Coordinates of C-alpha atoms in Angstrom, one line a residue:
Chain A
M65 CA 163.5 -161.0 -16.7
A66 CA 167.2 -161.6 -17.3
H67 CA 168.8 -161.1 -13.7
A68 CA 172.1 -162.5 -14.6
A69 CA 173.0 -159.9 -17.2
S70 CA 172.9 -156.6 -15.2
N71 CA 176.3 -156.3 -14.4
S72 CA 178.0 -157.9 -17.1
Q73 CA 178.7 -157.3 -20.8
E74 CA 177.0 -160.3 -21.8
V75 CA 174.0 -161.0 -24.0
P76 CA 171.1 -162.3 -21.7
A77 CA 171.4 -165.9 -21.5
Q78 CA 167.5 -166.7 -21.5
R79 CA 166.9 -168.7 -24.5
G80 CA 164.4 -167.2 -27.2
S81 CA 164.6 -163.6 -26.0
F82 CA 165.1 -162.2 -29.5
Q83 CA 162.2 -164.6 -30.8
K84 CA 158.7 -163.4 -30.9
S85 CA 156.3 -165.1 -29.3
L86 CA 152.3 -164.6 -28.6
A87 CA 152.8 -165.9 -25.2
D88 CA 154.9 -163.0 -24.4
S89 CA 152.1 -160.1 -23.4
R90 CA 154.1 -157.4 -24.8
T91 CA 154.3 -159.1 -28.1
L92 CA 150.7 -160.2 -28.0
V93 CA 149.6 -156.9 -27.3
N94 CA 151.7 -155.5 -30.3
T95 CA 150.5 -158.1 -32.6
G96 CA 146.7 -157.3 -31.7
L97 CA 147.0 -153.8 -32.2
T98 CA 148.5 -154.1 -35.3
V99 CA 145.3 -156.4 -36.7
L100 CA 143.1 -153.7 -35.0
A101 CA 144.9 -150.8 -37.0
V102 CA 144.9 -152.7 -40.2
G103 CA 141.3 -153.6 -39.6
F104 CA 140.0 -150.1 -38.7
S105 CA 141.9 -149.0 -42.1
L106 CA 140.0 -151.4 -44.0
I107 CA 136.7 -150.0 -42.6
A108 CA 138.1 -146.5 -43.2
M109 CA 138.3 -147.3 -47.3
F110 CA 135.2 -149.5 -47.1
P111 CA 132.5 -146.4 -48.0
L112 CA 134.7 -145.5 -51.2
F113 CA 134.2 -149.2 -52.4
S114 CA 130.5 -148.8 -51.2
V115 CA 129.9 -145.8 -53.1
L116 CA 131.6 -146.9 -56.3
Y117 CA 129.7 -150.2 -56.2
M118 CA 126.4 -148.9 -55.8
L119 CA 127.2 -146.1 -58.7
L120 CA 128.0 -149.1 -60.8
V121 CA 124.9 -151.2 -60.2
K122 CA 122.4 -148.5 -60.0
G123 CA 123.8 -145.9 -62.3
A124 CA 124.8 -147.8 -64.9
A125 CA 121.5 -149.4 -65.6
L126 CA 120.3 -146.0 -67.4
L127 CA 123.4 -145.2 -69.5
S128 CA 122.7 -144.7 -72.9
P129 CA 123.2 -142.0 -75.6
S130 CA 119.5 -140.7 -74.9
L131 CA 120.6 -140.1 -71.2
F132 CA 122.9 -137.2 -72.6
S133 CA 120.6 -135.8 -75.4
E134 CA 117.2 -135.6 -73.5
L135 CA 115.9 -133.2 -70.9
T136 CA 115.2 -133.9 -67.4
P137 CA 111.5 -135.4 -67.2
G138 CA 108.9 -134.0 -64.7
A139 CA 107.5 -135.5 -61.8
G140 CA 106.1 -139.0 -62.5
M141 CA 107.1 -139.2 -66.3
E142 CA 109.2 -141.7 -67.6
G143 CA 111.9 -141.4 -70.1
G144 CA 114.1 -138.4 -70.3
G145 CA 117.6 -137.9 -69.4
I146 CA 120.0 -135.5 -68.1
G147 CA 121.4 -133.7 -71.1
N148 CA 120.5 -130.3 -69.8
A149 CA 122.4 -130.9 -66.6
V150 CA 125.5 -132.2 -68.2
V151 CA 125.5 -128.8 -70.4
G152 CA 124.5 -126.6 -67.5
T153 CA 127.2 -128.1 -65.2
L154 CA 129.9 -127.2 -68.1
V155 CA 128.5 -123.9 -68.6
V156 CA 129.0 -123.0 -64.9
V157 CA 132.3 -124.5 -64.5
L158 CA 133.5 -122.5 -67.7
I159 CA 132.4 -119.2 -66.2
A160 CA 133.7 -120.0 -63.0
T161 CA 137.3 -121.0 -64.5
A162 CA 136.9 -117.8 -66.7
L163 CA 136.5 -115.6 -63.5
A164 CA 138.8 -117.7 -61.3
L165 CA 141.7 -118.3 -63.4
P166 CA 143.1 -114.5 -63.8
L167 CA 142.9 -113.8 -60.4
G168 CA 144.2 -117.1 -58.6
F169 CA 147.2 -117.3 -61.4
M170 CA 148.2 -113.5 -61.0
G171 CA 147.8 -113.8 -57.2
A172 CA 150.2 -116.6 -57.6
V173 CA 152.7 -114.5 -59.8
Y174 CA 152.6 -111.9 -57.3
L175 CA 153.4 -114.1 -54.2
A176 CA 155.8 -116.2 -55.9
E177 CA 158.0 -113.4 -57.9
Y178 CA 157.0 -110.1 -56.5
G179 CA 155.6 -110.3 -52.6
G180 CA 158.5 -112.5 -50.9
D181 CA 158.0 -111.8 -47.3
S182 CA 156.4 -108.6 -47.5
K183 CA 153.3 -107.7 -45.1
L184 CA 151.1 -107.8 -48.4
A185 CA 152.3 -111.0 -49.4
V186 CA 151.7 -112.7 -46.1
I187 CA 148.4 -111.2 -45.9
V188 CA 147.4 -112.4 -49.5
R189 CA 148.7 -116.0 -48.6
F190 CA 146.7 -116.2 -45.1
C191 CA 143.4 -115.0 -47.4
G192 CA 144.2 -117.6 -49.4
K193 CA 144.2 -120.4 -47.0
V194 CA 141.2 -118.7 -45.1
L195 CA 139.5 -118.9 -48.4
T196 CA 140.4 -122.5 -48.7
G197 CA 138.4 -123.3 -45.4
L198 CA 135.5 -121.0 -46.3
P199 CA 132.1 -123.5 -46.4
S200 CA 131.3 -123.8 -49.9
I201 CA 127.7 -122.8 -48.9
L202 CA 128.7 -119.3 -47.8
A203 CA 130.3 -118.7 -51.3
G204 CA 127.0 -119.5 -52.7
V205 CA 125.6 -116.9 -49.9
F206 CA 128.1 -114.2 -51.0
A207 CA 126.9 -114.8 -54.8
Y208 CA 123.4 -114.4 -53.9
A209 CA 124.1 -111.1 -52.2
M210 CA 126.1 -109.8 -55.1
V211 CA 124.5 -111.1 -57.8
V212 CA 121.1 -112.4 -57.7
V213 CA 119.9 -109.6 -55.3
T214 CA 121.5 -107.0 -57.9
T215 CA 120.1 -108.7 -60.9
G216 CA 117.2 -109.8 -59.4
S217 CA 117.1 -113.2 -60.6
F218 CA 118.9 -116.5 -60.2
S219 CA 121.5 -117.1 -62.8
A220 CA 124.2 -119.1 -64.3
F221 CA 126.5 -116.2 -64.1
A222 CA 125.7 -116.3 -60.1
G223 CA 126.2 -119.8 -60.1
G224 CA 129.6 -119.4 -61.9
A225 CA 130.8 -116.5 -59.7
A226 CA 130.2 -118.7 -56.4
M227 CA 132.1 -121.3 -57.8
A228 CA 134.9 -119.2 -58.8
I229 CA 135.2 -118.2 -55.2
L230 CA 136.0 -121.8 -54.3
M231 CA 138.7 -122.4 -57.2
V232 CA 140.6 -119.1 -56.6
P233 CA 142.4 -120.5 -53.5
T234 CA 143.2 -124.1 -54.9
V235 CA 144.6 -122.3 -58.0
M236 CA 146.6 -119.7 -56.4
L237 CA 148.1 -121.9 -53.6
T238 CA 149.2 -124.6 -56.2
A239 CA 150.1 -122.3 -58.7
E240 CA 152.3 -120.6 -56.3
S241 CA 154.2 -123.7 -55.2
A242 CA 154.7 -124.5 -58.6
L243 CA 156.3 -121.1 -59.9
R244 CA 158.6 -121.3 -56.6
G245 CA 159.9 -124.7 -57.9
V246 CA 161.4 -123.0 -61.0
P247 CA 165.1 -123.3 -60.4
S248 CA 166.5 -119.9 -59.6
K249 CA 169.6 -120.5 -62.1
M250 CA 167.3 -120.6 -64.8
K251 CA 165.8 -117.0 -63.9
M252 CA 169.6 -115.7 -63.0
A253 CA 170.5 -116.7 -66.8
A254 CA 167.7 -114.6 -67.9
F255 CA 168.3 -111.9 -65.8
G256 CA 172.0 -112.2 -66.7
M257 CA 170.9 -111.6 -70.7
G258 CA 169.2 -108.5 -69.6
A259 CA 165.6 -109.5 -69.6
T260 CA 163.5 -107.6 -67.5
R261 CA 161.5 -109.2 -64.6
A262 CA 158.2 -109.4 -66.5
Q263 CA 160.1 -111.2 -69.4
V264 CA 161.6 -113.4 -66.9
V265 CA 158.3 -114.2 -65.5
T266 CA 156.3 -114.6 -68.9
K267 CA 159.1 -116.1 -70.9
I268 CA 160.9 -118.7 -68.3
V269 CA 158.9 -118.8 -65.0
I270 CA 155.5 -119.3 -66.2
P271 CA 156.4 -122.0 -68.9
T272 CA 158.6 -123.8 -66.8
A273 CA 155.8 -124.0 -64.0
I274 CA 152.8 -124.9 -66.2
P275 CA 152.5 -128.6 -65.3
G276 CA 152.2 -127.8 -61.7
I277 CA 149.7 -124.8 -62.7
L278 CA 147.8 -127.1 -64.5
T279 CA 147.9 -129.8 -61.8
G280 CA 146.0 -127.1 -59.7
V281 CA 143.5 -125.9 -62.0
M282 CA 142.6 -129.8 -62.6
L283 CA 141.9 -130.2 -58.9
A284 CA 140.1 -126.7 -58.6
L285 CA 137.9 -128.1 -61.5
A286 CA 137.1 -131.3 -59.9
R287 CA 136.4 -129.8 -56.6
A288 CA 134.1 -127.3 -58.4
M289 CA 132.3 -129.9 -60.5
G290 CA 131.0 -131.7 -57.6
E291 CA 129.9 -128.5 -55.5
T292 CA 126.1 -128.6 -55.1
A293 CA 126.0 -125.9 -52.0
P294 CA 126.9 -122.9 -53.8
L295 CA 124.7 -123.6 -56.9
L296 CA 121.4 -124.3 -54.9
F297 CA 120.3 -120.7 -54.5
T298 CA 122.5 -119.1 -57.3
A299 CA 122.1 -121.4 -60.6
L300 CA 119.1 -122.9 -59.1
F301 CA 117.8 -125.5 -61.6
S302 CA 116.3 -125.3 -65.0
D303 CA 114.3 -128.1 -67.1
Y304 CA 115.4 -126.8 -70.3
W305 CA 118.2 -126.3 -72.4
F306 CA 120.9 -123.8 -71.8
D307 CA 119.8 -121.1 -74.5
G308 CA 123.0 -118.9 -74.2
Q309 CA 121.6 -116.4 -71.8
L310 CA 124.0 -116.2 -68.7
L311 CA 121.2 -114.2 -66.5
K312 CA 118.7 -117.2 -66.4
P313 CA 118.5 -120.0 -64.1
I314 CA 120.6 -123.1 -65.4
A315 CA 120.5 -126.6 -64.4
S316 CA 123.6 -128.6 -63.0
L317 CA 124.5 -132.5 -62.4
S318 CA 124.9 -131.8 -58.7
V319 CA 121.8 -129.9 -58.3
L320 CA 119.9 -132.6 -60.2
I321 CA 121.2 -135.2 -58.0
Y322 CA 120.1 -133.3 -54.8
N323 CA 116.5 -132.7 -56.0
F324 CA 115.7 -136.0 -57.4
A325 CA 117.4 -137.9 -54.4
G326 CA 114.3 -136.6 -52.1
S327 CA 112.0 -137.4 -55.1
P328 CA 109.1 -140.0 -54.4
F329 CA 109.1 -141.0 -58.1
E330 CA 111.6 -144.0 -58.7
H331 CA 112.4 -143.0 -62.3
Q332 CA 113.7 -139.7 -61.0
V333 CA 116.1 -141.5 -58.2
A334 CA 117.2 -143.7 -60.5
L335 CA 118.3 -140.6 -63.1
A336 CA 120.0 -139.2 -59.7
W337 CA 122.1 -142.6 -59.4
A338 CA 122.9 -142.0 -63.4
A339 CA 123.9 -138.6 -63.1
S340 CA 126.1 -139.4 -60.1
L341 CA 127.8 -142.1 -62.0
V342 CA 128.5 -139.6 -64.7
L343 CA 129.5 -136.7 -62.2
V344 CA 132.0 -139.2 -60.1
T345 CA 133.5 -140.2 -63.6
I346 CA 134.3 -136.8 -64.6
V347 CA 135.8 -136.0 -61.2
L348 CA 137.9 -139.0 -61.0
V349 CA 139.2 -138.6 -64.5
L350 CA 140.1 -135.0 -63.6
N351 CA 141.8 -136.1 -60.6
I352 CA 144.0 -138.7 -62.5
I353 CA 144.7 -136.3 -65.2
A354 CA 146.2 -134.1 -62.3
Q355 CA 148.2 -136.6 -60.9
V356 CA 149.5 -137.6 -64.2
V357 CA 150.5 -134.2 -65.0
T358 CA 152.3 -133.7 -61.6
R359 CA 154.3 -136.8 -62.2
R360 CA 157.2 -134.8 -63.4
P361 CA 161.1 -136.0 -63.0
E362 CA 161.7 -133.6 -60.5
E363 CA 159.4 -135.0 -58.2
H364 CA 161.0 -137.3 -55.9
Chain B
M121 CA 166.4 -129.9 -62.9
A122 CA 168.8 -127.4 -61.3
N123 CA 171.7 -129.4 -63.0
T124 CA 170.5 -128.9 -66.6
G125 CA 170.9 -125.2 -66.5
M126 CA 174.6 -125.9 -65.3
K127 CA 175.2 -128.4 -67.9
Q128 CA 173.8 -126.1 -70.8
A129 CA 176.0 -123.4 -69.4
A130 CA 179.1 -125.2 -69.3
A131 CA 178.8 -127.1 -72.5
G132 CA 177.3 -124.2 -74.5
P133 CA 178.8 -122.3 -77.3
D134 CA 181.5 -119.6 -76.9
L135 CA 179.9 -116.9 -74.5
S136 CA 181.6 -114.0 -76.3
E137 CA 179.5 -114.8 -79.2
A138 CA 176.2 -114.7 -77.0
F139 CA 177.3 -111.1 -75.5
R140 CA 177.2 -109.8 -79.3
S141 CA 173.9 -111.5 -80.2
P142 CA 170.8 -109.8 -80.5
V143 CA 169.3 -111.5 -77.9
S144 CA 171.3 -109.9 -74.9
R145 CA 170.6 -106.3 -75.2
P146 CA 168.9 -103.4 -72.8
P147 CA 165.2 -103.6 -72.8
S148 CA 163.3 -101.8 -75.4
A149 CA 161.1 -99.0 -73.8
W150 CA 158.1 -101.1 -74.8
Q151 CA 159.7 -103.8 -72.7
K152 CA 160.4 -101.4 -69.9
N153 CA 156.8 -100.1 -69.8
F154 CA 155.6 -103.9 -70.1
D155 CA 157.7 -104.6 -67.0
V156 CA 156.1 -101.8 -65.0
V157 CA 152.4 -102.3 -66.1
F158 CA 153.1 -106.5 -65.2
K159 CA 154.6 -105.6 -62.0
H160 CA 151.4 -103.5 -60.8
L161 CA 148.9 -105.9 -62.1
A162 CA 150.6 -108.7 -60.2
H163 CA 150.2 -106.4 -57.1
A164 CA 146.4 -105.5 -57.9
F165 CA 145.7 -109.3 -58.4
G166 CA 147.1 -110.2 -55.4
A167 CA 145.6 -107.6 -53.5
G168 CA 142.2 -108.6 -55.0
V169 CA 142.6 -111.9 -53.2
V170 CA 142.3 -110.1 -50.0
L171 CA 139.4 -107.9 -51.3
L172 CA 137.8 -110.9 -52.1
L173 CA 137.7 -112.5 -48.7
A174 CA 136.9 -108.9 -47.4
G175 CA 134.1 -108.6 -49.8
V176 CA 132.8 -111.8 -48.7
V177 CA 132.7 -111.2 -45.0
F178 CA 131.5 -107.2 -45.8
E179 CA 128.6 -108.5 -48.0
V180 CA 127.3 -111.1 -45.7
M181 CA 127.6 -108.5 -42.7
R182 CA 125.7 -106.0 -44.7
H183 CA 122.9 -108.1 -45.8
A184 CA 122.4 -109.3 -42.0
K185 CA 122.5 -106.0 -40.3
T186 CA 118.8 -105.5 -40.4
A187 CA 118.3 -108.9 -38.8
I188 CA 120.9 -108.4 -36.3
A189 CA 119.2 -105.2 -35.2
D190 CA 115.8 -106.8 -35.4
Y191 CA 116.5 -109.9 -33.7
G192 CA 119.6 -109.2 -31.6
L193 CA 121.3 -111.8 -29.7
G194 CA 117.8 -113.5 -28.8
F195 CA 118.3 -115.1 -32.6
L196 CA 121.1 -117.1 -31.1
T197 CA 119.1 -118.5 -27.9
T198 CA 115.8 -119.5 -29.6
S199 CA 114.8 -122.5 -31.6
T200 CA 111.6 -121.0 -33.7
W201 CA 111.9 -120.9 -37.6
D202 CA 108.7 -119.5 -38.7
A203 CA 109.0 -117.1 -42.0
N204 CA 105.0 -116.7 -41.5
R205 CA 105.4 -115.0 -38.3
A206 CA 108.8 -113.5 -38.9
Q207 CA 110.3 -115.3 -35.8
F208 CA 113.8 -116.8 -36.4
G209 CA 116.3 -118.6 -33.8
I210 CA 119.0 -120.8 -34.6
L211 CA 119.8 -122.6 -31.2
A212 CA 118.9 -125.9 -32.1
E213 CA 121.0 -125.3 -35.8
I214 CA 124.2 -124.1 -33.5
L215 CA 123.9 -127.3 -31.3
G216 CA 123.1 -129.6 -33.9
T217 CA 126.2 -128.4 -36.2
L218 CA 128.6 -128.6 -33.0
Y219 CA 126.9 -132.2 -32.1
T220 CA 127.3 -133.5 -35.6
S221 CA 130.7 -132.5 -36.1
I222 CA 131.7 -133.6 -32.6
L223 CA 130.7 -137.0 -33.4
A224 CA 132.2 -136.9 -36.8
L225 CA 135.3 -135.8 -35.5
G226 CA 135.3 -138.8 -33.0
I227 CA 134.8 -141.4 -35.4
G228 CA 136.6 -139.8 -38.5
G229 CA 139.2 -138.4 -36.4
F230 CA 139.8 -141.8 -34.6
L231 CA 139.9 -143.6 -38.1
G232 CA 141.8 -141.0 -39.8
I233 CA 144.5 -141.2 -37.3
T234 CA 144.9 -145.0 -37.3
V235 CA 145.0 -145.1 -41.1
A236 CA 147.7 -142.1 -41.0
L237 CA 149.5 -144.8 -38.7
V238 CA 149.2 -147.7 -40.8
L239 CA 150.5 -145.4 -43.8
S240 CA 153.6 -144.2 -42.2
Q241 CA 154.9 -146.7 -39.6
G242 CA 155.9 -149.3 -42.2
F243 CA 152.9 -151.5 -41.5
V244 CA 152.3 -152.6 -45.1
P245 CA 154.6 -153.1 -48.0
R246 CA 155.4 -149.8 -49.8
R247 CA 153.1 -150.5 -52.7
V248 CA 150.0 -151.5 -50.8
E249 CA 150.7 -148.1 -48.8
I250 CA 150.7 -146.0 -52.2
A251 CA 147.3 -147.9 -53.0
M252 CA 145.8 -147.2 -49.9
K253 CA 146.9 -143.5 -49.7
N254 CA 145.5 -143.2 -53.1
V255 CA 141.8 -145.0 -52.0
I256 CA 141.8 -142.4 -49.1
E257 CA 142.5 -139.6 -51.6
L258 CA 139.8 -140.7 -53.6
L259 CA 137.3 -140.7 -50.8
A260 CA 137.9 -136.9 -50.8
A261 CA 137.0 -136.5 -54.3
I262 CA 133.7 -137.9 -54.2
P263 CA 131.1 -134.8 -54.3
S264 CA 129.3 -134.5 -51.1
V265 CA 125.9 -134.7 -52.9
V266 CA 126.8 -138.2 -54.0
Y267 CA 127.5 -139.4 -50.5
G268 CA 124.3 -137.7 -49.4
L269 CA 122.4 -140.0 -52.1
W270 CA 124.7 -143.0 -50.9
G271 CA 123.3 -142.1 -47.2
I272 CA 119.6 -142.0 -48.1
F273 CA 119.6 -145.3 -50.0
V274 CA 122.6 -147.5 -48.6
L275 CA 123.5 -146.2 -45.2
V276 CA 120.2 -145.2 -43.5
P277 CA 118.7 -148.7 -44.3
A278 CA 121.9 -150.3 -43.0
V279 CA 121.9 -148.6 -39.5
R280 CA 118.0 -148.8 -39.2
G281 CA 118.2 -152.3 -37.7
P282 CA 120.9 -151.7 -35.3
A283 CA 119.7 -148.3 -34.3
G284 CA 116.3 -150.2 -33.4
W285 CA 117.8 -152.8 -31.4
L286 CA 119.7 -150.5 -29.5
N287 CA 116.6 -148.3 -28.7
E288 CA 114.8 -151.3 -27.7
H289 CA 117.4 -152.4 -25.4
F290 CA 118.9 -149.2 -24.1
G291 CA 116.2 -146.7 -24.7
S292 CA 116.9 -145.2 -21.3
I293 CA 120.2 -144.1 -22.3
P294 CA 119.6 -140.4 -23.9
F295 CA 121.8 -141.3 -26.7
F296 CA 119.4 -143.9 -27.8
S297 CA 116.1 -142.6 -26.4
T298 CA 114.2 -142.1 -29.9
R299 CA 113.6 -144.4 -33.0
L300 CA 115.5 -143.8 -36.2
S301 CA 112.7 -143.0 -38.7
G302 CA 114.9 -142.3 -41.7
P303 CA 117.4 -139.3 -41.6
G304 CA 118.6 -138.4 -38.4
I305 CA 121.8 -137.2 -36.4
L306 CA 123.6 -140.9 -36.8
P307 CA 123.7 -141.4 -40.4
A308 CA 124.5 -137.5 -40.9
S309 CA 127.5 -137.8 -38.5
L310 CA 128.6 -141.0 -40.0
V311 CA 128.7 -139.6 -43.5
L312 CA 130.4 -136.4 -42.0
S313 CA 133.2 -138.7 -40.6
I314 CA 133.9 -140.3 -44.3
M315 CA 134.3 -136.8 -45.6
I316 CA 136.7 -135.4 -42.8
L317 CA 139.0 -138.7 -42.6
P318 CA 140.7 -137.9 -45.8
T319 CA 141.9 -134.3 -44.1
V320 CA 142.7 -135.8 -40.9
T321 CA 144.7 -138.8 -42.4
A322 CA 146.7 -136.5 -45.3
I323 CA 147.9 -133.9 -42.4
S324 CA 148.5 -136.2 -39.4
R325 CA 150.5 -138.5 -41.6
E326 CA 152.7 -135.7 -42.6
A327 CA 153.0 -135.1 -38.7
M328 CA 154.2 -138.4 -38.1
A329 CA 156.4 -138.7 -41.2
A330 CA 158.1 -135.6 -40.1
V331 CA 159.4 -137.3 -36.9
P332 CA 162.8 -137.9 -37.0
K333 CA 163.9 -141.5 -37.8
R334 CA 166.3 -141.4 -35.3
L335 CA 164.0 -141.1 -32.4
A336 CA 162.0 -144.1 -33.2
A337 CA 165.3 -146.1 -33.7
A338 CA 166.6 -145.2 -30.6
A339 CA 163.5 -146.8 -28.9
Y340 CA 163.6 -149.7 -31.2
G341 CA 167.2 -150.1 -30.1
L342 CA 166.1 -150.3 -26.3
G343 CA 164.0 -153.2 -27.1
A344 CA 160.8 -151.4 -27.5
T345 CA 157.8 -153.2 -29.8
R346 CA 156.4 -151.2 -32.7
W347 CA 153.5 -150.1 -30.8
E348 CA 155.4 -149.1 -27.7
V349 CA 157.3 -146.9 -30.1
I350 CA 154.0 -145.5 -31.7
F351 CA 152.8 -144.8 -28.3
N352 CA 155.9 -143.6 -26.4
V353 CA 157.9 -141.8 -29.3
T354 CA 155.7 -141.1 -32.6
L355 CA 152.4 -140.0 -31.1
P356 CA 154.0 -137.9 -28.2
T357 CA 156.3 -136.0 -30.8
A358 CA 154.0 -135.6 -33.5
V359 CA 151.0 -134.8 -31.2
G360 CA 150.8 -131.0 -32.3
G361 CA 150.5 -131.7 -35.9
I362 CA 147.7 -134.4 -35.0
F363 CA 146.0 -132.0 -32.9
G364 CA 146.1 -129.5 -35.9
A365 CA 144.7 -132.0 -38.1
L366 CA 141.8 -132.8 -36.0
V367 CA 141.0 -129.0 -36.0
L368 CA 141.0 -128.5 -39.6
G369 CA 138.8 -131.5 -39.7
F370 CA 136.6 -130.1 -37.4
G371 CA 136.3 -127.0 -39.5
R372 CA 135.6 -129.0 -42.6
A373 CA 132.8 -130.9 -40.7
L374 CA 131.2 -127.6 -39.3
G375 CA 130.8 -126.0 -42.8
E376 CA 129.8 -129.4 -44.8
T377 CA 126.3 -128.8 -46.3
M378 CA 124.8 -131.3 -48.9
A379 CA 125.4 -134.4 -47.0
L380 CA 123.8 -132.9 -43.8
A381 CA 120.8 -131.2 -45.5
M382 CA 120.3 -134.4 -47.2
L383 CA 120.6 -136.4 -44.2
V384 CA 119.9 -134.8 -40.7
G385 CA 116.3 -134.6 -41.0
N386 CA 115.9 -130.8 -41.1
A387 CA 114.0 -130.6 -37.8
N388 CA 114.1 -127.5 -35.8
V389 CA 114.5 -129.4 -32.7
F390 CA 117.9 -130.7 -30.9
G391 CA 117.9 -133.7 -28.9
L392 CA 121.0 -135.8 -27.7
S393 CA 119.5 -139.0 -29.0
L394 CA 121.7 -140.1 -32.0
F395 CA 118.4 -141.2 -34.0
S396 CA 116.5 -138.0 -33.8
P397 CA 116.3 -135.8 -36.8
G398 CA 118.1 -132.5 -36.2
N399 CA 119.5 -129.7 -38.4
T400 CA 122.8 -127.5 -38.8
L401 CA 123.5 -124.1 -39.7
A402 CA 124.8 -125.0 -43.4
A403 CA 121.6 -127.3 -43.9
L404 CA 119.4 -124.5 -43.0
L405 CA 120.9 -122.3 -45.4
A406 CA 120.8 -124.8 -48.2
N407 CA 117.1 -125.9 -47.3
H408 CA 115.5 -122.2 -46.8
F409 CA 117.6 -120.0 -49.1
P410 CA 116.0 -121.0 -52.4
E411 CA 112.5 -120.2 -51.6
A412 CA 113.1 -117.3 -49.1
G413 CA 111.3 -113.9 -48.9
Q414 CA 113.1 -110.8 -48.1
V415 CA 112.6 -111.0 -44.3
E416 CA 113.9 -114.4 -44.0
V417 CA 116.7 -113.9 -46.4
G418 CA 117.9 -111.3 -43.8
A419 CA 117.6 -114.0 -40.8
L420 CA 119.5 -116.3 -43.3
M421 CA 122.3 -114.0 -43.5
Y422 CA 122.5 -113.5 -39.9
A423 CA 122.8 -117.5 -39.7
A424 CA 125.3 -117.3 -42.4
L425 CA 127.4 -114.9 -40.6
V426 CA 127.4 -117.0 -37.5
L427 CA 128.4 -120.0 -39.2
M428 CA 131.4 -118.0 -40.9
L429 CA 132.6 -116.7 -37.7
I430 CA 132.6 -120.3 -36.1
T431 CA 134.2 -122.0 -39.2
L432 CA 136.8 -118.9 -39.6
T433 CA 137.6 -119.1 -36.0
V434 CA 138.2 -122.9 -36.0
N435 CA 140.3 -122.9 -39.2
A436 CA 142.3 -120.0 -38.2
L437 CA 143.0 -121.9 -35.1
G438 CA 144.0 -125.0 -36.8
S439 CA 146.2 -123.2 -39.5
F440 CA 148.1 -121.6 -36.4
I441 CA 148.8 -124.7 -34.5
M442 CA 149.8 -126.2 -37.8
L443 CA 152.4 -123.0 -38.2
R444 CA 154.0 -123.7 -34.5
T445 CA 154.2 -127.3 -34.8
T446 CA 156.4 -127.1 -38.1
R447 CA 158.6 -125.0 -36.5
E448 CA 158.8 -127.1 -33.3
L449 CA 159.7 -130.1 -35.3
K450 CA 162.5 -128.3 -37.3
G451 CA 164.1 -127.9 -33.8
L452 CA 163.9 -131.5 -33.2
G453 CA 165.4 -132.4 -36.7

């Protein structure tokens, strides 16, 4: 371009060489690609807005107190609500949390405080990662084999067990990084006072790491809430209220959406939208809580 | 955070006082026992996670054993699924799983990497960047069954028009050789691509952000434009991490169930046409398990085992690639 400049120290004399102009093919390509990239990013975000818009338009139509206080209607019937599914989802998630929390939490304590780089710790961490990538339907298959086949019936407990398998790795891996984030000086100070390792862990490390641990639990809960595949053939569905029996089939929001989405009856489809709105609202609120809890001063 | 401990120690009360205080003393017998018990408890729970994974693998294998003995490898190369005649084969499902996942990877991977570039290379103001990052993260938070519902009532009607046009004018190309009657490979793959996009974006964004700033600065100094820097410096340096992101996204697509069970059409055939119905392994499990008799459950367990082997292999590969590239990038810094 600027042939005069090759041998001298001078800046190329060509005027405008530092100015951007679309007449230059390099600038043109650069600008064109930028426009394309931003355009594609907008396309990528479009589905979220479309989903939220549809949820508000179609789901909000049925929002009323009776939606939460009435049972799911049978085929072709009008009225009814999703009360049993809301209760069912909460029951299943509670069972799952009760099963997953101890394992995930103590697994994290082991990894962060006792495991170090030992062989067992490496294996535990690897198994945790593998479990993260386990397709959720396989958790259902496992719970089916372990619980449904053994007890001879679909049940809330089987659904909770399937969901728990999906919660364990999330809880464990986030709790581990939260526990590791506790400054070693705080631990040293406690050891220096003559505390045992168990005392240091239970009185210093865990209380300090609680926000991070809660974040993991929230995220795991949010993920579990929306899971359908592991419940399809473990918890199944029920058109009745939860009566305290854990060994009977139970309703859930996600399975309700799946069942009613394919229904030929318009009212059931409308209920599927309403249930989706309720489910997505719960999931998003849990996600936002998790984000707010994480926003601690030590995060840069 | 680390400083607060220091400051407290420095500004704290006379330490000789603390040494005499009842707080600082040797642990009691009870506390020593608790220490030992707690330690073993932690180890036991750590091992419990290993047992959990082993249990999942073992249980599926145990229940698939009779089906493996009965159907052998022919299970993988035939496409009949007939519970009444006890004939089972999952070739169409294996091909359908790979086909939808590859399509989803093509679309979702491309968009995901593009979004990662926009989010990491200073295209938009910082505030917009954070907002976009949150939106993409929310994409991952929407339950897949909701995407399935959206797919049935929004996406399928939306693609029906263009699909019909393509079939009419380019019907001789195998990809467009049938009409879209409703659910099919294309809507399923599109929803699948939305679902893997956040995974690909998050991981490849990290890989791009890990590229040392001075490499890009050097290229800018030589007069390169932004996209010349991206193609010649950023992408080649981050290629390992981006590849790992794609593999992990692929692993997610392979195991995704609900959106596919609702949108793929559940036809036990495999065709190249994007508009024909098909099936996937996960969708097969979801649709047949709830009402399966004992014989069919055995066959389904076999199918679950195949799905598990495929997804675990792909995921292990992805994790391995990520591990290696993080090490390599550390060398560059």
